[in-house]
PDB file of C-alpha atoms in Angstrom:
ATOM      1  CA  UNK A   1      30.202  27.867  -3.713  1.00  0.00           C
ATOM      2  CA  UNK A   2      26.509  28.466  -4.235  1.00  0.00           C
ATOM      3  CA  UNK A   3      24.123  26.936  -1.703  1.00  0.00           C
ATOM      4  CA  UNK A   4      22.421  23.751  -2.821  1.00  0.00           C
ATOM      5  CA  UNK A   5      18.701  24.233  -3.442  1.00  0.00           C
ATOM      6  CA  UNK A   6      16.275  22.339  -1.210  1.00  0.00           C
ATOM      7  CA  UNK A   7      12.586  21.530  -1.062  1.00  0.00           C
ATOM      8  CA  UNK A   8      10.711  22.521   2.063  1.00  0.00           C
ATOM      9  CA  UNK A   9       7.780  20.076   2.099  1.00  0.00           C
ATOM     10  CA  UNK A  10       4.523  20.744   3.968  1.00  0.00           C
ATOM     11  CA  UNK A  11       1.768  18.087   3.962  1.00  0.00           C
ATOM     12  CA  UNK A  12      -1.398  17.235   5.839  1.00  0.00           C
ATOM     13  CA  UNK A  13      -3.990  15.456   3.664  1.00  0.00           C
ATOM     14  CA  UNK A  14      -3.676  11.797   2.675  1.00  0.00           C
ATOM     15  CA  UNK A  15      -3.935  12.041  -1.119  1.00  0.00           C
ATOM     16  CA  UNK A  16      -1.281  14.683  -1.541  1.00  0.00           C
ATOM     17  CA  UNK A  17       0.920  13.055   1.079  1.00  0.00           C
ATOM     18  CA  UNK A  18       1.043   9.753  -0.800  1.00  0.00           C
ATOM     19  CA  UNK A  19       2.293  11.443  -3.958  1.00  0.00           C
ATOM     20  CA  UNK A  20       4.657  13.940  -2.358  1.00  0.00           C
ATOM     21  CA  UNK A  21       6.168  11.323  -0.009  1.00  0.00           C
ATOM     22  CA  UNK A  22       6.880   9.130  -3.049  1.00  0.00           C
ATOM     23  CA  UNK A  23       8.622  12.109  -4.679  1.00  0.00           C
ATOM     24  CA  UNK A  24      10.660  12.720  -1.507  1.00  0.00           C
ATOM     25  CA  UNK A  25      11.566   9.047  -1.125  1.00  0.00           C
ATOM     26  CA  UNK A  26      12.940   8.978  -4.669  1.00  0.00           C
ATOM     27  CA  UNK A  27      15.242  11.896  -3.777  1.00  0.00           C
ATOM     28  CA  UNK A  28      16.410  10.425  -0.464  1.00  0.00           C
ATOM     29  CA  UNK A  29      20.050  10.073  -1.576  1.00  0.00           C
ATOM     30  CA  UNK A  30      20.118  13.731  -2.616  1.00  0.00           C
ATOM     31  CA  UNK A  31      19.091  14.741   0.919  1.00  0.00           C
ATOM     32  CA  UNK A  32      17.440  17.873  -0.435  1.00  0.00           C
ATOM     33  CA  UNK A  33      13.981  17.671   1.208  1.00  0.00           C
ATOM     34  CA  UNK A  34      13.056  19.155   4.600  1.00  0.00           C
ATOM     35  CA  UNK A  35       9.649  17.809   5.631  1.00  0.00           C
ATOM     36  CA  UNK A  36       7.117  19.415   7.975  1.00  0.00           C
ATOM     37  CA  UNK A  37       4.128  17.086   8.275  1.00  0.00           C
ATOM     38  CA  UNK A  38       0.828  17.041  10.180  1.00  0.00           C
ATOM     39  CA  UNK A  39      -2.414  15.069  10.442  1.00  0.00           C
ATOM     40  CA  UNK A  40      -2.911  11.816   8.517  1.00  0.00           C
ATOM     41  CA  UNK A  41       0.163  12.539   6.383  1.00  0.00           C
ATOM     42  CA  UNK A  42       2.394  11.690   9.358  1.00  0.00           C
ATOM     43  CA  UNK A  43       1.660   7.944   9.136  1.00  0.00           C
ATOM     44  CA  UNK A  44       2.349   7.950   5.404  1.00  0.00           C
ATOM     45  CA  UNK A  45       5.768   9.597   5.679  1.00  0.00           C
ATOM     46  CA  UNK A  46       6.706   7.399   8.629  1.00  0.00           C
ATOM     47  CA  UNK A  47       5.652   4.257   6.772  1.00  0.00           C
ATOM     48  CA  UNK A  48       8.157   5.182   4.081  1.00  0.00           C
ATOM     49  CA  UNK A  49      10.836   5.888   6.704  1.00  0.00           C
ATOM     50  CA  UNK A  50      11.184   9.546   5.709  1.00  0.00           C
ATOM     51  CA  UNK A  51      12.629  11.922   8.295  1.00  0.00           C
ATOM     52  CA  UNK A  52      10.011  14.488   9.307  1.00  0.00           C
ATOM     53  CA  UNK A  53       9.255  17.255  11.761  1.00  0.00           C
ATOM     54  CA  UNK A  54       5.669  17.167  13.003  1.00  0.00           C
ATOM     55  CA  UNK A  55       3.748  20.427  12.997  1.00  0.00           C
ATOM     56  CA  UNK A  56       0.234  21.366  14.032  1.00  0.00           C
ATOM     57  CA  UNK A  57      -2.048  22.760  11.281  1.00  0.00           C
ATOM     58  CA  UNK A  58      -2.495  25.942  13.357  1.00  0.00           C
ATOM     59  CA  UNK A  59       1.252  26.568  13.603  1.00  0.00           C
ATOM     60  CA  UNK A  60       2.602  29.880  12.389  1.00  0.00           C
ATOM     61  CA  UNK A  61       4.225  28.578   9.195  1.00  0.00           C
ATOM     62  CA  UNK A  62       6.108  31.870   8.867  1.00  0.00           C
ATOM     63  CA  UNK A  63       8.335  30.810  11.788  1.00  0.00           C
ATOM     64  CA  UNK A  64       9.298  27.666   9.891  1.00  0.00           C
ATOM     65  CA  UNK A  65      10.064  29.610   6.721  1.00  0.00           C
ATOM     66  CA  UNK A  66      12.126  32.179   8.607  1.00  0.00           C
ATOM     67  CA  UNK A  67      14.383  29.411   9.911  1.00  0.00           C
ATOM     68  CA  UNK A  68      15.249  28.250   6.393  1.00  0.00           C
ATOM     69  CA  UNK A  69      14.842  31.371   4.267  1.00  0.00           C
ATOM     70  CA  UNK A  70      18.599  31.825   3.821  1.00  0.00           C
ATOM     71  CA  UNK A  71      18.628  28.625   1.762  1.00  0.00           C
ATOM     72  CA  UNK A  72      17.655  28.375  -1.896  1.00  0.00           C
ATOM     73  CA  UNK A  73      14.195  26.979  -1.223  1.00  0.00           C
ATOM     74  CA  UNK A  74      11.195  25.731  -3.136  1.00  0.00           C
ATOM     75  CA  UNK A  75       8.210  25.246  -0.868  1.00  0.00           C
ATOM     76  CA  UNK A  76       6.314  22.137  -1.982  1.00  0.00           C
ATOM     77  CA  UNK A  77       2.853  21.471  -0.563  1.00  0.00           C
ATOM     78  CA  UNK A  78      -0.508  19.894  -1.291  1.00  0.00           C
ATOM     79  CA  UNK A  79      -3.819  21.747  -1.241  1.00  0.00           C
ATOM     80  CA  UNK A  80      -6.487  19.537   0.286  1.00  0.00           C
ATOM     81  CA  UNK A  81     -10.025  20.088   1.543  1.00  0.00           C
ATOM     82  CA  UNK A  82      -9.689  19.340   5.272  1.00  0.00           C
ATOM     83  CA  UNK A  83      -7.268  22.128   6.219  1.00  0.00           C
ATOM     84  CA  UNK A  84      -5.967  25.433   4.891  1.00  0.00           C
ATOM     85  CA  UNK A  85      -2.362  24.581   5.797  1.00  0.00           C
ATOM     86  CA  UNK A  86      -1.352  24.363   2.126  1.00  0.00           C
ATOM     87  CA  UNK A  87      -2.860  27.760   1.271  1.00  0.00           C
ATOM     88  CA  UNK A  88      -1.310  29.396   4.338  1.00  0.00           C
ATOM     89  CA  UNK A  89       2.066  27.919   3.435  1.00  0.00           C
ATOM     90  CA  UNK A  90       1.887  29.255  -0.129  1.00  0.00           C
ATOM     91  CA  UNK A  91       0.882  32.756   1.010  1.00  0.00           C
ATOM     92  CA  UNK A  92       3.566  32.915   3.713  1.00  0.00           C
ATOM     93  CA  UNK A  93       6.274  31.770   1.275  1.00  0.00           C
ATOM     94  CA  UNK A  94       5.220  34.278  -1.375  1.00  0.00           C
ATOM     95  CA  UNK A  95       5.508  37.076   1.196  1.00  0.00           C
ATOM     96  CA  UNK A  96       9.143  36.118   1.652  1.00  0.00           C
ATOM     97  CA  UNK A  97       9.686  35.747  -2.124  1.00  0.00           C
ATOM     98  CA  UNK A  98      10.261  32.021  -1.751  1.00  0.00           C
ATOM     99  CA  UNK A  99       9.391  29.896  -4.779  1.00  0.00           C
ATOM    100  CA  UNK A 100       6.212  27.844  -4.308  1.00  0.00           C
ATOM    101  CA  UNK A 101       4.775  24.688  -5.868  1.00  0.00           C
ATOM    102  CA  UNK A 102       1.603  22.708  -5.178  1.00  0.00           C
ATOM    103  CA  UNK A 103       1.379  19.063  -6.245  1.00  0.00           C
ATOM    104  CA  UNK A 104      -2.238  18.237  -7.161  1.00  0.00           C
ATOM    105  CA  UNK A 105      -3.191  14.679  -6.307  1.00  0.00           C
ATOM    106  CA  UNK A 106      -6.443  14.269  -8.250  1.00  0.00           C
ATOM    107  CA  UNK A 107      -8.454  15.431 -11.247  1.00  0.00           C
ATOM    108  CA  UNK A 108     -11.220  17.237  -9.375  1.00  0.00           C
ATOM    109  CA  UNK A 109     -12.055  20.781  -8.170  1.00  0.00           C
ATOM    110  CA  UNK A 110      -8.760  22.328  -9.237  1.00  0.00           C
ATOM    111  CA  UNK A 111      -9.805  25.981  -8.933  1.00  0.00           C
ATOM    112  CA  UNK A 112     -11.942  25.308  -5.870  1.00  0.00           C
ATOM    113  CA  UNK A 113      -8.922  23.978  -3.958  1.00  0.00           C
ATOM    114  CA  UNK A 114      -7.500  27.497  -4.092  1.00  0.00           C
ATOM    115  CA  UNK A 115     -10.713  29.229  -3.031  1.00  0.00           C
ATOM    116  CA  UNK A 116     -12.743  29.682  -6.237  1.00  0.00           C
ATOM    117  CA  UNK A 117     -15.357  31.199  -6.623  1.00  0.00           C
ATOM    118  CA  UNK A 118     -14.036  33.753  -4.134  1.00  0.00           C
ATOM    119  CA  UNK A 119     -12.875  36.791  -6.082  1.00  0.00           C
ATOM    120  CA  UNK A 120      -9.369  36.637  -4.595  1.00  0.00           C
ATOM    121  CA  UNK A 121      -8.754  32.932  -5.284  1.00  0.00           C
ATOM    122  CA  UNK A 122      -5.961  33.638  -7.792  1.00  0.00           C
ATOM    123  CA  UNK A 123      -3.917  35.235  -4.986  1.00  0.00           C
ATOM    124  CA  UNK A 124      -3.661  31.782  -3.407  1.00  0.00           C
ATOM    125  CA  UNK A 125      -2.016  30.222  -6.448  1.00  0.00           C
ATOM    126  CA  UNK A 126       1.626  29.097  -6.204  1.00  0.00           C
ATOM    127  CA  UNK A 127       4.330  29.830  -8.764  1.00  0.00           C
ATOM    128  CA  UNK A 128       4.045  26.269 -10.077  1.00  0.00           C
ATOM    129  CA  UNK A 129       1.345  23.600 -10.226  1.00  0.00           C
ATOM    130  CA  UNK A 130       2.667  20.042 -10.359  1.00  0.00           C
ATOM    131  CA  UNK A 131       0.616  17.182 -11.760  1.00  0.00           C
ATOM    132  CA  UNK A 132       1.454  13.511 -12.040  1.00  0.00           C
ATOM    133  CA  UNK A 133      -0.106  12.366 -15.324  1.00  0.00           C
ATOM    134  CA  UNK A 134      -0.961  13.680 -18.770  1.00  0.00           C
ATOM    135  CA  UNK A 135      -4.717  13.919 -18.160  1.00  0.00           C
ATOM    136  CA  UNK A 136      -4.097  16.110 -15.107  1.00  0.00           C
ATOM    137  CA  UNK A 137      -1.597  18.201 -17.080  1.00  0.00           C
ATOM    138  CA  UNK A 138      -4.133  19.015 -19.803  1.00  0.00           C
ATOM    139  CA  UNK A 139      -6.797  19.799 -17.222  1.00  0.00           C
ATOM    140  CA  UNK A 140      -4.480  22.102 -15.283  1.00  0.00           C
ATOM    141  CA  UNK A 141      -3.429  23.895 -18.486  1.00  0.00           C
ATOM    142  CA  UNK A 142      -7.093  24.624 -19.246  1.00  0.00           C
ATOM    143  CA  UNK A 143      -7.903  25.641 -15.682  1.00  0.00           C
ATOM    144  CA  UNK A 144      -5.210  27.962 -14.362  1.00  0.00           C
ATOM    145  CA  UNK A 145      -3.983  31.377 -15.567  1.00  0.00           C
ATOM    146  CA  UNK A 146      -1.016  31.307 -17.913  1.00  0.00           C
ATOM    147  CA  UNK A 147       1.184  33.045 -15.307  1.00  0.00           C
ATOM    148  CA  UNK A 148       1.223  29.787 -13.324  1.00  0.00           C
ATOM    149  CA  UNK A 149       3.788  27.277 -14.575  1.00  0.00           C
ATOM    150  CA  UNK A 150       2.272  23.794 -15.012  1.00  0.00           C
ATOM    151  CA  UNK A 151       4.800  20.997 -14.598  1.00  0.00           C
ATOM    152  CA  UNK A 152       4.353  17.311 -15.351  1.00  0.00           C
ATOM    153  CA  UNK A 153       6.215  15.488 -12.582  1.00  0.00           C
ATOM    154  CA  UNK A 154       5.530  11.744 -13.010  1.00  0.00           C
ATOM    155  CA  UNK A 155       3.492  10.304 -10.149  1.00  0.00           C
ATOM    156  CA  UNK A 156       5.943   8.102  -8.261  1.00  0.00           C
ATOM    157  CA  UNK A 157       3.175   6.839  -5.968  1.00  0.00           C
ATOM    158  CA  UNK A 158       1.651   4.945  -8.896  1.00  0.00           C
ATOM    159  CA  UNK A 159       5.033   3.347  -9.562  1.00  0.00           C
ATOM    160  CA  UNK A 160       5.276   2.375  -5.887  1.00  0.00           C
ATOM    161  CA  UNK A 161       1.847   0.741  -6.158  1.00  0.00           C
ATOM    162  CA  UNK A 162       2.861  -1.267  -9.212  1.00  0.00           C
ATOM    163  CA  UNK A 163       6.034  -2.504  -7.535  1.00  0.00           C
ATOM    164  CA  UNK A 164       4.276  -3.336  -4.261  1.00  0.00           C
ATOM    165  CA  UNK A 165       1.477  -5.204  -6.019  1.00  0.00           C
ATOM    166  CA  UNK A 166       3.908  -7.212  -8.151  1.00  0.00           C
ATOM    167  CA  UNK A 167       5.672  -8.333  -4.976  1.00  0.00           C
ATOM    168  CA  UNK A 168       2.482  -9.121  -3.065  1.00  0.00           C
ATOM    169  CA  UNK A 169       0.567 -11.162  -5.661  1.00  0.00           C
ATOM    170  CA  UNK A 170       1.386 -14.822  -5.098  1.00  0.00           C
ATOM    171  CA  UNK A 171      -2.000 -16.449  -5.768  1.00  0.00           C
ATOM    172  CA  UNK A 172      -5.061 -15.649  -7.832  1.00  0.00           C
ATOM    173  CA  UNK A 173      -7.193 -13.162  -5.849  1.00  0.00           C
ATOM    174  CA  UNK A 174     -10.603 -14.167  -4.524  1.00  0.00           C
ATOM    175  CA  UNK A 175     -13.732 -12.975  -6.314  1.00  0.00           C
ATOM    176  CA  UNK A 176     -14.525 -10.596  -3.464  1.00  0.00           C
ATOM    177  CA  UNK A 177     -15.728  -7.017  -3.969  1.00  0.00           C
ATOM    178  CA  UNK A 178     -14.197  -3.872  -2.465  1.00  0.00           C
ATOM    179  CA  UNK A 179     -16.320  -0.743  -1.981  1.00  0.00           C
ATOM    180  CA  UNK A 180     -14.306   2.460  -1.565  1.00  0.00           C
ATOM    181  CA  UNK A 181     -16.320   5.134   0.209  1.00  0.00           C
ATOM    182  CA  UNK A 182     -15.688   8.860   0.227  1.00  0.00           C
ATOM    183  CA  UNK A 183     -17.427  11.891   1.801  1.00  0.00           C
ATOM    184  CA  UNK A 184     -19.324  13.031  -1.307  1.00  0.00           C
ATOM    185  CA  UNK A 185     -21.465  15.486   0.648  1.00  0.00           C
ATOM    186  CA  UNK A 186     -18.631  17.145   2.543  1.00  0.00           C
ATOM    187  CA  UNK A 187     -16.835  20.403   1.744  1.00  0.00           C
ATOM    188  CA  UNK A 188     -14.587  20.322  -1.328  1.00  0.00           C
ATOM    189  CA  UNK A 189     -12.077  22.856   0.006  1.00  0.00           C
ATOM    190  CA  UNK A 190     -10.864  24.399   3.253  1.00  0.00           C
ATOM    191  CA  UNK A 191     -13.338  27.274   2.850  1.00  0.00           C
ATOM    192  CA  UNK A 192     -16.296  24.939   3.449  1.00  0.00           C
ATOM    193  CA  UNK A 193     -17.701  25.106  -0.090  1.00  0.00           C
ATOM    194  CA  UNK A 194     -20.002  22.200  -1.004  1.00  0.00           C
ATOM    195  CA  UNK A 195     -21.414  20.909  -4.278  1.00  0.00           C
ATOM    196  CA  UNK A 196     -25.264  20.857  -4.570  1.00  0.00           C
ATOM    197  CA  UNK A 197     -25.392  17.078  -4.878  1.00  0.00           C
ATOM    198  CA  UNK A 198     -28.542  14.952  -4.601  1.00  0.00           C
ATOM    199  CA  UNK A 199     -26.852  11.626  -3.820  1.00  0.00           C
ATOM    200  CA  UNK A 200     -24.624  11.888  -0.771  1.00  0.00           C
ATOM    201  CA  UNK A 201     -22.316   9.087   0.371  1.00  0.00           C
ATOM    202  CA  UNK A 202     -25.071   7.400   2.427  1.00  0.00           C
ATOM    203  CA  UNK A 203     -27.528   7.125  -0.472  1.00  0.00           C
ATOM    204  CA  UNK A 204     -24.670   6.060  -2.747  1.00  0.00           C
ATOM    205  CA  UNK A 205     -23.637   3.200  -0.463  1.00  0.00           C
ATOM    206  CA  UNK A 206     -27.221   2.057   0.130  1.00  0.00           C
ATOM    207  CA  UNK A 207     -27.837   1.818  -3.609  1.00  0.00           C
ATOM    208  CA  UNK A 208     -24.757  -0.364  -4.064  1.00  0.00           C
ATOM    209  CA  UNK A 209     -25.659  -2.670  -1.161  1.00  0.00           C
ATOM    210  CA  UNK A 210     -29.305  -3.005  -2.206  1.00  0.00           C
ATOM    211  CA  UNK A 211     -28.252  -3.971  -5.720  1.00  0.00           C
ATOM    212  CA  UNK A 212     -25.730  -6.474  -4.400  1.00  0.00           C
ATOM    213  CA  UNK A 213     -28.514  -8.039  -2.358  1.00  0.00           C
ATOM    214  CA  UNK A 214     -30.828  -8.110  -5.384  1.00  0.00           C
ATOM    215  CA  UNK A 215     -28.138  -9.728  -7.515  1.00  0.00           C
ATOM    216  CA  UNK A 216     -27.688 -12.469  -4.888  1.00  0.00           C
ATOM    217  CA  UNK A 217     -23.970 -11.714  -4.606  1.00  0.00           C
ATOM    218  CA  UNK A 218     -22.379 -14.596  -2.689  1.00  0.00           C
ATOM    219  CA  UNK A 219     -18.768 -13.495  -2.225  1.00  0.00           C
ATOM    220  CA  UNK A 220     -17.417 -11.210   0.460  1.00  0.00           C
ATOM    221  CA  UNK A 221     -18.060  -7.450   0.271  1.00  0.00           C
ATOM    222  CA  UNK A 222     -15.353  -5.335   1.924  1.00  0.00           C
ATOM    223  CA  UNK A 223     -16.009  -1.684   2.755  1.00  0.00           C
ATOM    224  CA  UNK A 224     -12.924   0.534   2.855  1.00  0.00           C
ATOM    225  CA  UNK A 225     -13.612   3.931   4.400  1.00  0.00           C
ATOM    226  CA  UNK A 226     -11.997   7.196   3.406  1.00  0.00           C
ATOM    227  CA  UNK A 227      -9.239   8.187   5.891  1.00  0.00           C
ATOM    228  CA  UNK A 228     -11.373  11.125   7.069  1.00  0.00           C
ATOM    229  CA  UNK A 229     -14.398   8.936   7.899  1.00  0.00           C
ATOM    230  CA  UNK A 230     -15.185   7.407  11.313  1.00  0.00           C
ATOM    231  CA  UNK A 231     -15.278   3.613  11.425  1.00  0.00           C
ATOM    232  CA  UNK A 232     -18.916   3.611  12.572  1.00  0.00           C
ATOM    233  CA  UNK A 233     -20.130   6.157  10.012  1.00  0.00           C
ATOM    234  CA  UNK A 234     -22.140   3.685   7.924  1.00  0.00           C
ATOM    235  CA  UNK A 235     -23.084   1.167  10.641  1.00  0.00           C
ATOM    236  CA  UNK A 236     -26.816   1.900  10.471  1.00  0.00           C
ATOM    237  CA  UNK A 237     -26.823   1.136   6.733  1.00  0.00           C
ATOM    238  CA  UNK A 238     -24.645  -1.958   7.031  1.00  0.00           C
ATOM    239  CA  UNK A 239     -26.938  -3.365   9.720  1.00  0.00           C
ATOM    240  CA  UNK A 240     -29.748  -3.647   7.149  1.00  0.00           C
ATOM    241  CA  UNK A 241     -27.729  -6.055   5.009  1.00  0.00           C
ATOM    242  CA  UNK A 242     -25.863  -8.296   7.456  1.00  0.00           C
ATOM    243  CA  UNK A 243     -28.244 -11.183   6.709  1.00  0.00           C
ATOM    244  CA  UNK A 244     -28.156 -10.630   2.946  1.00  0.00           C
ATOM    245  CA  UNK A 245     -24.493  -9.888   2.162  1.00  0.00           C
ATOM    246  CA  UNK A 246     -21.189 -11.146   3.591  1.00  0.00           C
ATOM    247  CA  UNK A 247     -20.021  -7.767   4.826  1.00  0.00           C
ATOM    248  CA  UNK A 248     -16.677  -6.768   6.293  1.00  0.00           C
ATOM    249  CA  UNK A 249     -15.181  -3.391   7.194  1.00  0.00           C
ATOM    250  CA  UNK A 250     -11.522  -2.999   6.327  1.00  0.00           C
ATOM    251  CA  UNK A 251      -9.192  -1.745   9.029  1.00  0.00           C
ATOM    252  CA  UNK A 252      -6.089  -1.960   6.861  1.00  0.00           C
ATOM    253  CA  UNK A 253      -4.012   1.203   6.626  1.00  0.00           C
ATOM    254  CA  UNK A 254      -2.585   0.079   3.279  1.00  0.00           C
ATOM    255  CA  UNK A 255      -5.014  -0.311   0.391  1.00  0.00           C
ATOM    256  CA  UNK A 256      -2.760  -3.013  -1.028  1.00  0.00           C
ATOM    257  CA  UNK A 257      -3.837  -5.398   1.746  1.00  0.00           C
ATOM    258  CA  UNK A 258      -7.420  -5.014   0.517  1.00  0.00           C
ATOM    259  CA  UNK A 259      -6.660  -5.154  -3.202  1.00  0.00           C
ATOM    260  CA  UNK A 260      -4.885  -8.515  -3.042  1.00  0.00           C
ATOM    261  CA  UNK A 261      -8.092 -10.006  -1.604  1.00  0.00           C
ATOM    262  CA  UNK A 262     -10.531  -8.780  -4.265  1.00  0.00           C
ATOM    263  CA  UNK A 263     -11.357  -9.059  -7.926  1.00  0.00           C
ATOM    264  CA  UNK A 264     -13.567  -5.978  -8.331  1.00  0.00           C
ATOM    265  CA  UNK A 265     -13.627  -2.434  -6.889  1.00  0.00           C
ATOM    266  CA  UNK A 266     -16.523   0.052  -6.796  1.00  0.00           C
ATOM    267  CA  UNK A 267     -16.095   3.725  -5.934  1.00  0.00           C
ATOM    268  CA  UNK A 268     -17.074   7.210  -7.071  1.00  0.00           C
ATOM    269  CA  UNK A 269     -14.155   9.596  -7.712  1.00  0.00           C
ATOM    270  CA  UNK A 270     -11.558   8.236  -5.293  1.00  0.00           C
ATOM    271  CA  UNK A 271      -7.881   8.013  -6.213  1.00  0.00           C
ATOM    272  CA  UNK A 272      -8.191   4.419  -4.974  1.00  0.00           C
ATOM    273  CA  UNK A 273      -9.997   3.556  -8.221  1.00  0.00           C
ATOM    274  CA  UNK A 274      -6.928   4.436 -10.267  1.00  0.00           C
ATOM    275  CA  UNK A 275      -4.743   2.516  -7.825  1.00  0.00           C
ATOM    276  CA  UNK A 276      -7.025  -0.523  -8.278  1.00  0.00           C
ATOM    277  CA  UNK A 277      -6.883  -0.168 -12.062  1.00  0.00           C
ATOM    278  CA  UNK A 278      -3.080  -0.083 -11.936  1.00  0.00           C
ATOM    279  CA  UNK A 279      -3.338  -3.409 -10.099  1.00  0.00           C
ATOM    280  CA  UNK A 280      -5.499  -4.707 -12.971  1.00  0.00           C
ATOM    281  CA  UNK A 281      -8.716  -5.009 -10.977  1.00  0.00           C
ATOM    282  CA  UNK A 282     -12.137  -4.588 -12.549  1.00  0.00           C
ATOM    283  CA  UNK A 283     -13.119  -1.076 -11.491  1.00  0.00           C
ATOM    284  CA  UNK A 284     -16.498   0.675 -11.547  1.00  0.00           C
ATOM    285  CA  UNK A 285     -16.761   4.434 -11.051  1.00  0.00           C
ATOM    286  CA  UNK A 286     -20.383   4.954 -10.012  1.00  0.00           C
ATOM    287  CA  UNK A 287     -21.573   8.563 -10.295  1.00  0.00           C
ATOM    288  CA  UNK A 288     -25.341   8.887  -9.704  1.00  0.00           C
ATOM    289  CA  UNK A 289     -25.541  12.648  -9.304  1.00  0.00           C
ATOM    290  CA  UNK A 290     -25.932  15.040 -12.224  1.00  0.00           C
ATOM    291  CA  UNK A 291     -23.893  17.637 -10.328  1.00  0.00           C
ATOM    292  CA  UNK A 292     -20.836  15.356 -10.251  1.00  0.00           C
ATOM    293  CA  UNK A 293     -18.703  14.745 -13.308  1.00  0.00           C
ATOM    294  CA  UNK A 294     -16.523  11.724 -13.961  1.00  0.00           C
ATOM    295  CA  UNK A 295     -13.176  12.889 -12.635  1.00  0.00           C
ATOM    296  CA  UNK A 296     -11.362   9.566 -12.788  1.00  0.00           C
ATOM    297  CA  UNK A 297      -9.233   9.510 -15.984  1.00  0.00           C
ATOM    298  CA  UNK A 298      -9.735   7.013 -18.777  1.00  0.00           C
ATOM    299  CA  UNK A 299      -8.241   3.600 -18.141  1.00  0.00           C
ATOM    300  CA  UNK A 300      -8.975   0.235 -19.782  1.00  0.00           C
ATOM    301  CA  UNK A 301      -9.810  -1.315 -16.391  1.00  0.00           C
ATOM    302  CA  UNK A 302     -12.202   1.475 -15.299  1.00  0.00           C
ATOM    303  CA  UNK A 303     -15.862   1.349 -16.313  1.00  0.00           C
ATOM    304  CA  UNK A 304     -17.853   4.524 -15.670  1.00  0.00           C
ATOM    305  CA  UNK A 305     -21.493   4.055 -14.608  1.00  0.00           C
ATOM    306  CA  UNK A 306     -24.103   6.798 -14.449  1.00  0.00           C
ATOM    307  CA  UNK A 307     -27.326   4.923 -13.559  1.00  0.00           C
ATOM    308  CA  UNK A 308     -28.420   2.352 -10.976  1.00  0.00           C
ATOM    309  CA  UNK A 309     -29.640  -0.001 -13.725  1.00  0.00           C
ATOM    310  CA  UNK A 310     -26.125   0.009 -15.217  1.00  0.00           C
ATOM    311  CA  UNK A 311     -24.733  -1.066 -11.864  1.00  0.00           C
ATOM    312  CA  UNK A 312     -27.200  -3.935 -11.517  1.00  0.00           C
ATOM    313  CA  UNK A 313     -26.358  -5.093 -15.030  1.00  0.00           C
ATOM    314  CA  UNK A 314     -22.606  -5.106 -14.273  1.00  0.00           C
ATOM    315  CA  UNK A 315     -23.063  -6.938 -10.975  1.00  0.00           C
ATOM    316  CA  UNK A 316     -24.447  -9.928 -12.867  1.00  0.00           C
ATOM    317  CA  UNK A 317     -20.898 -10.584 -14.083  1.00  0.00           C
ATOM    318  CA  UNK A 318     -19.102  -9.926 -10.795  1.00  0.00           C
ATOM    319  CA  UNK A 319     -18.196 -12.737  -8.403  1.00  0.00           C
ATOM    320  CA  UNK A 320     -19.826 -16.139  -8.224  1.00  0.00           C
ATOM    321  CA  UNK A 321     -23.542 -16.644  -8.629  1.00  0.00           C
ATOM    322  CA  UNK A 322     -25.789 -19.671  -8.507  1.00  0.00           C
ATOM    323  CA  UNK A 323     -25.450 -21.634 -11.723  1.00  0.00           C
ATOM    324  CA  UNK A 324     -22.291 -19.813 -12.755  1.00  0.00           C
TER     325      UNK A 324
END
């Protein structure tokens, strides 16, 4: 009898971990996923009660592969920006002629995740690229060489979000505002490559807060930090507005706990914007830098803003204002 094929899953970064853990959870009854997890991905897999082995990003992944190479394996990983674990896993598996797949969790910097513009970036590509929606599928088809198989594997994380939100909504949400930060000025891949942006995350946040103050916004403003950001990262900026805006920093691990409290969400290119749109929130994708493109896909609940004046105009219709 032929051995049953299995997925050997390797994850570290948050975005990819949310999607891949949802894929694994759906296959729990099949018992065909062996998970090696590190970093912030550990909390995500544990939250979903998925059996894992914890590894350090510096571990020799070849030792892990050697243990399971007699099985019919597909190595499934994510390729984030904070570690090269995904790339190392792909390269080690290819050396052993093990099938490889990378599940992309966003719509941004596809080639750069694998090392572009380095001349050898194509050597880092897996056998298959998995994407979770049709917009990502078309983008991947245009981006990667034809030798790489592009597969549309529906994003189960989005379905989890829909189900969780349906269960959690019991009352009409308050007219509060959620700001979703992200490290716009940080490296976009594990090789340290950065985009030549003019508006980093600090300028971006200050523009939003100054416009909220100008618009006399009276409801609560909640700041949700990216998982890679320190809780005190923006304290010097927030201190300028404590007397002008009702500010709060979220400490919730689950974004759902923030979304049920708000009516509107502002971000840049974060996956959280799509999650908010799925939950039928009013969403603004604010991109102020000419070097950044709108990477969030089209959605009826997402409004894309390119200028500060557009933001101020939209804020007039957000929350409660005097005379409203």
